PDB file of N, CA and C in Angstrom:
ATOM      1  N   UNK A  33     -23.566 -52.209 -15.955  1.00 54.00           N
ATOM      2  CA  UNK A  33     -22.192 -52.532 -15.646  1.00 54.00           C
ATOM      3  C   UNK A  33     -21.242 -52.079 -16.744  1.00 54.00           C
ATOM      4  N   UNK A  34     -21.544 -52.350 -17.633  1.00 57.00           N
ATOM      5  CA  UNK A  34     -20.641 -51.534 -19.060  1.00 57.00           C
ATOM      6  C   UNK A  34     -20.511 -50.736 -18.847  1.00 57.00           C
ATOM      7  N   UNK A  35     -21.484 -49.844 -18.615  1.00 61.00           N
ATOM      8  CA  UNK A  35     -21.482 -47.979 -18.415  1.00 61.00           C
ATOM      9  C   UNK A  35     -20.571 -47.911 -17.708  1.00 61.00           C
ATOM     10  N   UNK A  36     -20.082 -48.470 -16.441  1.00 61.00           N
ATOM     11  CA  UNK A  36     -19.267 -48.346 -15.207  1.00 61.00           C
ATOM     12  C   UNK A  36     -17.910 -48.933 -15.455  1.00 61.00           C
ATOM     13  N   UNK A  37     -17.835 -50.014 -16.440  1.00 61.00           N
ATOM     14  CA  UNK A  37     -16.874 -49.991 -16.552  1.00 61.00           C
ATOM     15  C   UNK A  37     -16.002 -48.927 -17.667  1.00 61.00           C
ATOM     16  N   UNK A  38     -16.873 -48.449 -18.601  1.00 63.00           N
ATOM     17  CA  UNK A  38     -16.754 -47.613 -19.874  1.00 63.00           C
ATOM     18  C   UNK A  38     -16.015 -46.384 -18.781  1.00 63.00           C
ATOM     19  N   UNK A  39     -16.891 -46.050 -17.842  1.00 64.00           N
ATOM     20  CA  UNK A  39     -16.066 -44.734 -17.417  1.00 64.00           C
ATOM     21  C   UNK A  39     -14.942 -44.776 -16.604  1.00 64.00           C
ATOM     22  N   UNK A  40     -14.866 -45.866 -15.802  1.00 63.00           N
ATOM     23  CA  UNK A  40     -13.901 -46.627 -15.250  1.00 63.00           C
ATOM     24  C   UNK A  40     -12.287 -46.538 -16.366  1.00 63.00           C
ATOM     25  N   UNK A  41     -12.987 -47.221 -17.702  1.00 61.00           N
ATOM     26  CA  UNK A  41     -11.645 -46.946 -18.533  1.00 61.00           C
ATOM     27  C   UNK A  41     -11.391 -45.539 -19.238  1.00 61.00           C
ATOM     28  N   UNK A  42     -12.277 -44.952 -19.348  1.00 62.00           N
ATOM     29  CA  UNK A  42     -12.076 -43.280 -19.318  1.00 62.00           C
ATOM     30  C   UNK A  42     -11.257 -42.948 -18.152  1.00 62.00           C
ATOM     31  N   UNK A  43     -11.486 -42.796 -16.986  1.00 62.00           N
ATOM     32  CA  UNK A  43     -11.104 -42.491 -15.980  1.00 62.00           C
ATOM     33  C   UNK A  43      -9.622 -42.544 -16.203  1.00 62.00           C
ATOM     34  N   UNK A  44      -9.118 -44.052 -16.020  1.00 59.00           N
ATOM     35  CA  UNK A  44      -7.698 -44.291 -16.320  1.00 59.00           C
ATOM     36  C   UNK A  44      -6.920 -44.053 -17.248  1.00 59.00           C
ATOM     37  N   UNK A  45      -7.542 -44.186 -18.480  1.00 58.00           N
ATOM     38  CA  UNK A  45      -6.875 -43.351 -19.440  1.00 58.00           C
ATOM     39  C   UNK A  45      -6.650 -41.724 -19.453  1.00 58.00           C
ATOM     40  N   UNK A  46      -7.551 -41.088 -18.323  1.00 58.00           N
ATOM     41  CA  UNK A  46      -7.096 -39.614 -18.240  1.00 58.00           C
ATOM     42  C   UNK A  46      -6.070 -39.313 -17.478  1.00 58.00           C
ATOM     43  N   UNK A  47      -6.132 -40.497 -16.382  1.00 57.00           N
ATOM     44  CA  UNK A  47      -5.337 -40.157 -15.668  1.00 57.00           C
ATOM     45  C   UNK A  47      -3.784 -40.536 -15.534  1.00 57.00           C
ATOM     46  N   UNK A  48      -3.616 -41.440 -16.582  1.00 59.00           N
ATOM     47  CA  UNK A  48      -2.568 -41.816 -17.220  1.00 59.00           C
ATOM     48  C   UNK A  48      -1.116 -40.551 -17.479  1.00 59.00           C
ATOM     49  N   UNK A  49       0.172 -41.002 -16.665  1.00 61.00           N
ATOM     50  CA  UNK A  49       1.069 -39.558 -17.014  1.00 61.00           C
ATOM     51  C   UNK A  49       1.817 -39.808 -18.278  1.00 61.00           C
ATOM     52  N   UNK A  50       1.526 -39.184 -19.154  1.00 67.00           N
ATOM     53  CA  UNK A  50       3.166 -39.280 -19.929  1.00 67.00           C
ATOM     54  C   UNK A  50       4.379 -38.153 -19.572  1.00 67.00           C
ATOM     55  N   UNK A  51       4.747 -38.502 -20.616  1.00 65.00           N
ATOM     56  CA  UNK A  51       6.127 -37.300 -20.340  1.00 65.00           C
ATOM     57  C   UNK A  51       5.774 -35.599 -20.285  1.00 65.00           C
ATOM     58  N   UNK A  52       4.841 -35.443 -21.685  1.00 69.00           N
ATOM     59  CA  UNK A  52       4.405 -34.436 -22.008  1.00 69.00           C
ATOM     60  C   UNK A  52       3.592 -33.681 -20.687  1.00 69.00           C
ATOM     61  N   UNK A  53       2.823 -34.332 -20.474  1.00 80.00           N
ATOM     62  CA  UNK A  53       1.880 -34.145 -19.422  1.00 80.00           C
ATOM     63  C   UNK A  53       2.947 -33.902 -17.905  1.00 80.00           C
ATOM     64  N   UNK A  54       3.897 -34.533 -17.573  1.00 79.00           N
ATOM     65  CA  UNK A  54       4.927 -34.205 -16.328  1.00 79.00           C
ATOM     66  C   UNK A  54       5.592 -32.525 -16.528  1.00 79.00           C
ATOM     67  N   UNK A  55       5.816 -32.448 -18.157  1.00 83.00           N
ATOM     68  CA  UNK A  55       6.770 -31.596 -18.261  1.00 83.00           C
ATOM     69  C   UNK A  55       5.754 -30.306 -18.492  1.00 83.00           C
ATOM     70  N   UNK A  56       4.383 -30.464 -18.686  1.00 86.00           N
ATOM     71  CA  UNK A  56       3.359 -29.498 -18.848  1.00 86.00           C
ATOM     72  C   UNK A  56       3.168 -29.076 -17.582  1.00 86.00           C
ATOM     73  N   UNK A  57       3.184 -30.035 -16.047  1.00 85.00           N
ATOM     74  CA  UNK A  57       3.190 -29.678 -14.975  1.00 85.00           C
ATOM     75  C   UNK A  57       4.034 -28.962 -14.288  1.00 85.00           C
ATOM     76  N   UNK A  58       5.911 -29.533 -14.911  1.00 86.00           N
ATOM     77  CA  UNK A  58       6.291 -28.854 -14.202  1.00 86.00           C
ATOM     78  C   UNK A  58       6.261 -27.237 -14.460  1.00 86.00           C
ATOM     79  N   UNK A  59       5.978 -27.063 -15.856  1.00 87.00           N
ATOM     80  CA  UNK A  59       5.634 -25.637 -16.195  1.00 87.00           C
ATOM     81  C   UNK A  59       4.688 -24.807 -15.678  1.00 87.00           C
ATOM     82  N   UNK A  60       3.834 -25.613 -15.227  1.00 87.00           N
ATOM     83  CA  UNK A  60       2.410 -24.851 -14.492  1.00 87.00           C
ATOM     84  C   UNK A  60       3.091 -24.669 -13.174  1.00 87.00           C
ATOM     85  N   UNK A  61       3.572 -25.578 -12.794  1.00 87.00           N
ATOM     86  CA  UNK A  61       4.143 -25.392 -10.897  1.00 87.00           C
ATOM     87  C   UNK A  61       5.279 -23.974 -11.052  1.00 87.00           C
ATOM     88  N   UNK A  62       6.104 -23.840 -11.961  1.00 85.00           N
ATOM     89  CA  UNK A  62       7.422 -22.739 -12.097  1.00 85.00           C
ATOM     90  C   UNK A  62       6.778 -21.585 -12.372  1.00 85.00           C
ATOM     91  N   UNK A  63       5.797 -21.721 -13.422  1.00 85.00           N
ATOM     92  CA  UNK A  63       4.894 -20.379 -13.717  1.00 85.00           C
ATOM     93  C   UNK A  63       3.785 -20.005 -12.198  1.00 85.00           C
ATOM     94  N   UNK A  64       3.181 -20.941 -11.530  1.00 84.00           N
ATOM     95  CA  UNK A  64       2.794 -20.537  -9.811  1.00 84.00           C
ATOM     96  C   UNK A  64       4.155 -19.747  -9.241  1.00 84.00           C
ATOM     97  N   UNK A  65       4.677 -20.650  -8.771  1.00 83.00           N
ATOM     98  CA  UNK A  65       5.949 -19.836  -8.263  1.00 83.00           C
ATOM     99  C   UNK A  65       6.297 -18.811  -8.410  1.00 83.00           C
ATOM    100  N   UNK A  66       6.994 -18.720  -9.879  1.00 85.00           N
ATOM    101  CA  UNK A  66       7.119 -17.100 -10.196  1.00 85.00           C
ATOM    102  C   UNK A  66       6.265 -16.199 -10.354  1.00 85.00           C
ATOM    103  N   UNK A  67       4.837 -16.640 -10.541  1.00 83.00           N
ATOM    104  CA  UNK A  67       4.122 -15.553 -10.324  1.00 83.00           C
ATOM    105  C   UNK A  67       4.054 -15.144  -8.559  1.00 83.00           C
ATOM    106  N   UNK A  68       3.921 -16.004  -7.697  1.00 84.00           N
ATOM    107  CA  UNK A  68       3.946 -16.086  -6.538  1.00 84.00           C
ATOM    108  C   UNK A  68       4.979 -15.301  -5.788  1.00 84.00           C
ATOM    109  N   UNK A  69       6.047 -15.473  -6.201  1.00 86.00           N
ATOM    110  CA  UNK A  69       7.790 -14.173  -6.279  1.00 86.00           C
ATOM    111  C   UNK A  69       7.230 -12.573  -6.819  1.00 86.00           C
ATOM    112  N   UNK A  70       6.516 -12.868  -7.931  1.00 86.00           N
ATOM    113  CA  UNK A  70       5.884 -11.571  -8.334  1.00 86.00           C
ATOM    114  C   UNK A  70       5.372 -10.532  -7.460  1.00 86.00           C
ATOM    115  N   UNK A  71       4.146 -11.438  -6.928  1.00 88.00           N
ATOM    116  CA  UNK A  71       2.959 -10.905  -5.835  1.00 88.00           C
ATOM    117  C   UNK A  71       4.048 -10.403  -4.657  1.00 88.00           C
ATOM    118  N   UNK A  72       5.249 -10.953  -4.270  1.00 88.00           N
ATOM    119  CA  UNK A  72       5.504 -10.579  -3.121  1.00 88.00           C
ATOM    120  C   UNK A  72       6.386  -9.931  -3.101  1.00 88.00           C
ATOM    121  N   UNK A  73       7.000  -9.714  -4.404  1.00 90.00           N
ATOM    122  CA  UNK A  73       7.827  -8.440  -4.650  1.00 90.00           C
ATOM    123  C   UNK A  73       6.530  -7.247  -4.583  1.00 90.00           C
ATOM    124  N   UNK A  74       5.924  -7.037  -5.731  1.00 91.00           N
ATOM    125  CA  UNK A  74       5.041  -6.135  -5.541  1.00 91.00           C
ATOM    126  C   UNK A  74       4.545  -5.674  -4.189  1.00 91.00           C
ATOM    127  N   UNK A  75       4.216  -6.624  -2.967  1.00 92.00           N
ATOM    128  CA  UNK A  75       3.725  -6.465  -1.907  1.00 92.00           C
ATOM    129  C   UNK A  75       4.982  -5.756  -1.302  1.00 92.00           C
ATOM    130  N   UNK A  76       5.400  -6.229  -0.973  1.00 93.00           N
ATOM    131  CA  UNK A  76       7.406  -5.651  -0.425  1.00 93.00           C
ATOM    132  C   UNK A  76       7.280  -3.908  -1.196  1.00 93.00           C
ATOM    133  N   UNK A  77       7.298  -4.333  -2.804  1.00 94.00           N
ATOM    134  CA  UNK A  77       7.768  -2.454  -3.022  1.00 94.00           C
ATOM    135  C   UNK A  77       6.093  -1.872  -2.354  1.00 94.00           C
ATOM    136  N   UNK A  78       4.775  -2.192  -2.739  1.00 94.00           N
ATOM    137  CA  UNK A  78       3.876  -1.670  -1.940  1.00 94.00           C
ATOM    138  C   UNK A  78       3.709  -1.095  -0.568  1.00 94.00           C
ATOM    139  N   UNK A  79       4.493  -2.213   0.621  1.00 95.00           N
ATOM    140  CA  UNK A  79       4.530  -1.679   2.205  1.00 95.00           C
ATOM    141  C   UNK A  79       5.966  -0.743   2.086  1.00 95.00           C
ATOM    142  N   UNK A  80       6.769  -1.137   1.171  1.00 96.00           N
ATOM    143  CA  UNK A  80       8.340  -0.073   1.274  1.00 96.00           C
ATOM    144  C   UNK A  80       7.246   1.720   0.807  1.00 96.00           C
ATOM    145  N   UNK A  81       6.489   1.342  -0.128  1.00 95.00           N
ATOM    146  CA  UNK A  81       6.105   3.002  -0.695  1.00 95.00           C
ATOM    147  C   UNK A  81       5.395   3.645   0.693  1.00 95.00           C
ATOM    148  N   UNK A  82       4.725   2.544   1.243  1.00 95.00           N
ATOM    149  CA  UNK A  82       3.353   3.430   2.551  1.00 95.00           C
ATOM    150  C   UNK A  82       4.410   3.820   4.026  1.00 95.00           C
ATOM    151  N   UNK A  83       5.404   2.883   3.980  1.00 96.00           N
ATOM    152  CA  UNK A  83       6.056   3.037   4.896  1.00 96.00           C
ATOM    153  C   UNK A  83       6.878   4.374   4.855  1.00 96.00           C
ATOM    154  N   UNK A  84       7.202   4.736   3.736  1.00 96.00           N
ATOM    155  CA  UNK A  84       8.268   6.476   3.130  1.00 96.00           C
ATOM    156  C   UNK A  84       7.093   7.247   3.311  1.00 96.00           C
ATOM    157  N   UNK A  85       5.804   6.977   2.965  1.00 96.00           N
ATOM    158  CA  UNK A  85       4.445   8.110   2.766  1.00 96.00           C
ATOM    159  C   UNK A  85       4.265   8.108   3.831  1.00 96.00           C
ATOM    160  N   UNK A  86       4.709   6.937   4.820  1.00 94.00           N
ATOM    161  CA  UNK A  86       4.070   7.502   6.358  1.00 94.00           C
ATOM    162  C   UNK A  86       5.072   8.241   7.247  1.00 94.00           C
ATOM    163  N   UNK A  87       6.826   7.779   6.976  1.00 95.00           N
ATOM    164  CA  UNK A  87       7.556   8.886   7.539  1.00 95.00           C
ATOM    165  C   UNK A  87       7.537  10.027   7.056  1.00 95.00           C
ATOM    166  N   UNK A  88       7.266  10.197   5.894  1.00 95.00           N
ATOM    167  CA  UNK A  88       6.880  11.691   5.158  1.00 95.00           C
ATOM    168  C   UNK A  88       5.256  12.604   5.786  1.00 95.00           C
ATOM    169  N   UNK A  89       4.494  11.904   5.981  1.00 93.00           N
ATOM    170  CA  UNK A  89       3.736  12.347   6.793  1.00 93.00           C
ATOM    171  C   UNK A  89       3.958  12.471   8.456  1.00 93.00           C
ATOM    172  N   UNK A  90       4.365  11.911   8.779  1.00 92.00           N
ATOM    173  CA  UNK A  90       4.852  12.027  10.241  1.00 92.00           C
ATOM    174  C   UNK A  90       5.828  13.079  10.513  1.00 92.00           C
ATOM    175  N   UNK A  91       6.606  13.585   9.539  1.00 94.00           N
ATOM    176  CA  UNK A  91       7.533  14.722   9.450  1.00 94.00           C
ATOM    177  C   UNK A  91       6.649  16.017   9.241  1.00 94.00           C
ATOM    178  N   UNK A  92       5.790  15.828   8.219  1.00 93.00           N
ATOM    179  CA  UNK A  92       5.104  16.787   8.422  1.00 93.00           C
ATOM    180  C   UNK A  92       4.087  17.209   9.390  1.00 93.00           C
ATOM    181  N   UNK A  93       3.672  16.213   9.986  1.00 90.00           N
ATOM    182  CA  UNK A  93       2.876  16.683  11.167  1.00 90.00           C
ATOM    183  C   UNK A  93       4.095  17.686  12.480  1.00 90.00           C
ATOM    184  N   UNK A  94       4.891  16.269  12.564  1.00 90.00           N
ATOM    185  CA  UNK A  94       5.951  17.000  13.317  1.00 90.00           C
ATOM    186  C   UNK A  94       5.688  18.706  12.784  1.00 90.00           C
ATOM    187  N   UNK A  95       6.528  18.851  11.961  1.00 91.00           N
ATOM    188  CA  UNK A  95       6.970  20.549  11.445  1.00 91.00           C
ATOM    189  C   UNK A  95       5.244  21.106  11.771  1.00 91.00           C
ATOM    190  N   UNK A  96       4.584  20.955  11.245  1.00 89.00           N
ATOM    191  CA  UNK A  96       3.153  21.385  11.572  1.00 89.00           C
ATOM    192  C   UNK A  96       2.712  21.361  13.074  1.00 89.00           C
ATOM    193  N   UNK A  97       2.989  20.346  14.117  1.00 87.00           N
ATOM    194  CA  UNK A  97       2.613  20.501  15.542  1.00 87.00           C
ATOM    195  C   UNK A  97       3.227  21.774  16.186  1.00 87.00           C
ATOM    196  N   UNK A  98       4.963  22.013  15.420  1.00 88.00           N
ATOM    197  CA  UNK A  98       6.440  22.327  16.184  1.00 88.00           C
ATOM    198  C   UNK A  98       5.569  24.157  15.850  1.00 88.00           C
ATOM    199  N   UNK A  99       4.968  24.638  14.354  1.00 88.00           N
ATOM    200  CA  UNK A  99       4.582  25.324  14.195  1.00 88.00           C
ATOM    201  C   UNK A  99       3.210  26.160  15.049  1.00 88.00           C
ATOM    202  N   UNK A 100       1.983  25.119  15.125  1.00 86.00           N
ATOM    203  CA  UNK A 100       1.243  25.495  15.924  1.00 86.00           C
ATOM    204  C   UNK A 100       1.395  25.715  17.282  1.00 86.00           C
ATOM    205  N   UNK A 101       2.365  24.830  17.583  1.00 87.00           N
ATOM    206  CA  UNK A 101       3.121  25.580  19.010  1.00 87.00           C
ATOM    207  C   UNK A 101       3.738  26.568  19.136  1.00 87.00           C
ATOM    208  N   UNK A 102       4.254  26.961  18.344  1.00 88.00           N
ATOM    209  CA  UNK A 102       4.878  28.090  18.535  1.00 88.00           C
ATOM    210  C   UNK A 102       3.931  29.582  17.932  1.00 88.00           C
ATOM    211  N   UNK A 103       2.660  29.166  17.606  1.00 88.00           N
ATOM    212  CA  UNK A 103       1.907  29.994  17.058  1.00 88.00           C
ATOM    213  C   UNK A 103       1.044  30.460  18.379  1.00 88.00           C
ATOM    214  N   UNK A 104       0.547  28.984  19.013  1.00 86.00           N
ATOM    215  CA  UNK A 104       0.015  28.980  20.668  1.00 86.00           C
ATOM    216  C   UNK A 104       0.722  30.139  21.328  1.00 86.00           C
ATOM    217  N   UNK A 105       2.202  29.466  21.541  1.00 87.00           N
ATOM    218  CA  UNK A 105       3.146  29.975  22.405  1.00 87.00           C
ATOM    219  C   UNK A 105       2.649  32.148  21.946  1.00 87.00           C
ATOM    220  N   UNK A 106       2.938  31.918  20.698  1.00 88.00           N
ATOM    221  CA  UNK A 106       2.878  33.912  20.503  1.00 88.00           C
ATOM    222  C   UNK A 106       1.511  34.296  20.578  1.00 88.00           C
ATOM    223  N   UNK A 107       0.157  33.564  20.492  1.00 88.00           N
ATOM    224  CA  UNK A 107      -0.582  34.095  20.867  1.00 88.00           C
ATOM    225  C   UNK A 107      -0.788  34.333  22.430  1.00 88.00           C
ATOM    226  N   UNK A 108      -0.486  33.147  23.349  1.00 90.00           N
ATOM    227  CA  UNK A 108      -0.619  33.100  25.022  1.00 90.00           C
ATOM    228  C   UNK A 108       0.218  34.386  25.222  1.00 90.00           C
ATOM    229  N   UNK A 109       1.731  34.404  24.523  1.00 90.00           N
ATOM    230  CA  UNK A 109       2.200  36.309  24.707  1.00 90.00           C
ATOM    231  C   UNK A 109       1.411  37.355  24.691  1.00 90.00           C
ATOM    232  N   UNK A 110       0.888  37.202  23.179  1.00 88.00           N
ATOM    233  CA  UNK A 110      -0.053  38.484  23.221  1.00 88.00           C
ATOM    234  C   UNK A 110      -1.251  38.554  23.698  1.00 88.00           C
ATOM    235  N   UNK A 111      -1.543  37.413  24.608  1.00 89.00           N
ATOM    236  CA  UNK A 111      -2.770  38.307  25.042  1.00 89.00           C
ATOM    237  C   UNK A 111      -2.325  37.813  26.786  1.00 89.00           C
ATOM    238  N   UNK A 112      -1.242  37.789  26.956  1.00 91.00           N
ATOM    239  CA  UNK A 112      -0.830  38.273  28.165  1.00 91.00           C
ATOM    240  C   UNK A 112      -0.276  39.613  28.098  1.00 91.00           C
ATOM    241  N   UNK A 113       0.427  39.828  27.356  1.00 90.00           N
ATOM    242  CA  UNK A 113       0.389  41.314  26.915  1.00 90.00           C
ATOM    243  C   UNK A 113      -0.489  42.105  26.886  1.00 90.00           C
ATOM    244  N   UNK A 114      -1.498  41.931  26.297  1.00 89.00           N
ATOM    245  CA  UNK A 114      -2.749  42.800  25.720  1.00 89.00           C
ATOM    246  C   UNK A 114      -3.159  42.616  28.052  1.00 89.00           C
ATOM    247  N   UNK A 115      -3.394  41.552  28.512  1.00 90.00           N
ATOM    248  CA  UNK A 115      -3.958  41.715  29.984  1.00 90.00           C
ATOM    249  C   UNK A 115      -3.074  42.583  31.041  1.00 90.00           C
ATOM    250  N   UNK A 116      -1.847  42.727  30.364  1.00 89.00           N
ATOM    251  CA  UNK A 116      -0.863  43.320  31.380  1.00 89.00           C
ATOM    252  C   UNK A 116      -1.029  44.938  30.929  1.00 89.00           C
ATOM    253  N   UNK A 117      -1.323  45.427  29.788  1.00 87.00           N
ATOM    254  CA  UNK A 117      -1.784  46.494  28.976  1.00 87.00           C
ATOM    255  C   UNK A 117      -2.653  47.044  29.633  1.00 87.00           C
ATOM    256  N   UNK A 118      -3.842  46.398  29.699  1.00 88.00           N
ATOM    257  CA  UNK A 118      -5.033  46.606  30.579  1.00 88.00           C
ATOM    258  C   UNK A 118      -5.123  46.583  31.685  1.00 88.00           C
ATOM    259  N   UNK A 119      -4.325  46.199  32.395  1.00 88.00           N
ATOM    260  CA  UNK A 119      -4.209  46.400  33.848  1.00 88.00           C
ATOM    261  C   UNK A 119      -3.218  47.440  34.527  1.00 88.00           C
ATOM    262  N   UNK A 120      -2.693  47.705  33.432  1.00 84.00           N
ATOM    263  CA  UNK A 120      -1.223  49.304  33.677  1.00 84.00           C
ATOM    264  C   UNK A 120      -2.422  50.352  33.400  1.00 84.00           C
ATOM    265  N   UNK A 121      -3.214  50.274  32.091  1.00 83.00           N
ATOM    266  CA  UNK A 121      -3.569  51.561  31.615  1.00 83.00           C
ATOM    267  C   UNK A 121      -4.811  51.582  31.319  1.00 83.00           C
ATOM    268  N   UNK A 122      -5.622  50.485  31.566  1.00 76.00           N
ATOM    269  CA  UNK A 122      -6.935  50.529  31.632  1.00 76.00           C
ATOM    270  C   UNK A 122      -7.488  49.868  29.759  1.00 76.00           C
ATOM    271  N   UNK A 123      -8.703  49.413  29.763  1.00 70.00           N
ATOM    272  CA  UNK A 123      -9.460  49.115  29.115  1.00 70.00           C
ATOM    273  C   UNK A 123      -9.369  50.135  27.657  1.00 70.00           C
ATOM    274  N   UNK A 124      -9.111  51.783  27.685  1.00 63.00           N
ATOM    275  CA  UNK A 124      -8.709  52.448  26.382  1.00 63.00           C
ATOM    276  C   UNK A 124      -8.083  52.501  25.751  1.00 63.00           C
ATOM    277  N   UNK A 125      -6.796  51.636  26.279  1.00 57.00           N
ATOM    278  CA  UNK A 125      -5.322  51.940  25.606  1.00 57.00           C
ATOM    279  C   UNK A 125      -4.777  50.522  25.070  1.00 57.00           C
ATOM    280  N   UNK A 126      -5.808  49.862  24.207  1.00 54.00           N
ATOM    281  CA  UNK A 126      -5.233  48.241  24.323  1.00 54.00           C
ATOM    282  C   UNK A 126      -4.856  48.383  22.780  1.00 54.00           C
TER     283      UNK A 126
END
């Protein structure tokens, strides 16, 4: 029973607030917080950077699709050309 009460008065004496101890908390709670403001700034400029890298990539695909189309487009010419060639003048003259 001593033992139990021995830790019993440990117990309460730890858990005892003073001033020091309130004003140590509220420092731990302001320092969460602002680190917490931190993380979500960082997160914010993080999705702002992927979001510019992804319209920047999306532009370039654009210009890159707009290109291979039009690369399509001049090859389907020339080798409608090259078939219209071959069918005026035969298979020697391509």
């Amino acid at each position: 029973m001593s033992k139990q009460r021995a830790c019993a008065w440990r117990r309460s004496t730890e858990r005892t607030k003073t001033e020091e101890s309130v004003e140590e908390r509220k420092k731990k709670e302001l320092v969460k917080k602002t680190r917490h403001e931190e993380t979500r700034l960082k997160k914010s400029e993080l999705l702002e950077k992927r979001k510019e890298y992804r319209n920047r990539m999306k532009a370039k695909d654009a210009v890159a699709a707009e290109k291979l189309a039009e690369d399509r487009k001049a090859r389907l010419t020339q080798r409608r050309n090259k078939k219209e060639k071959r069918e005026k003048y035969g298979k020697a003259n391509e």
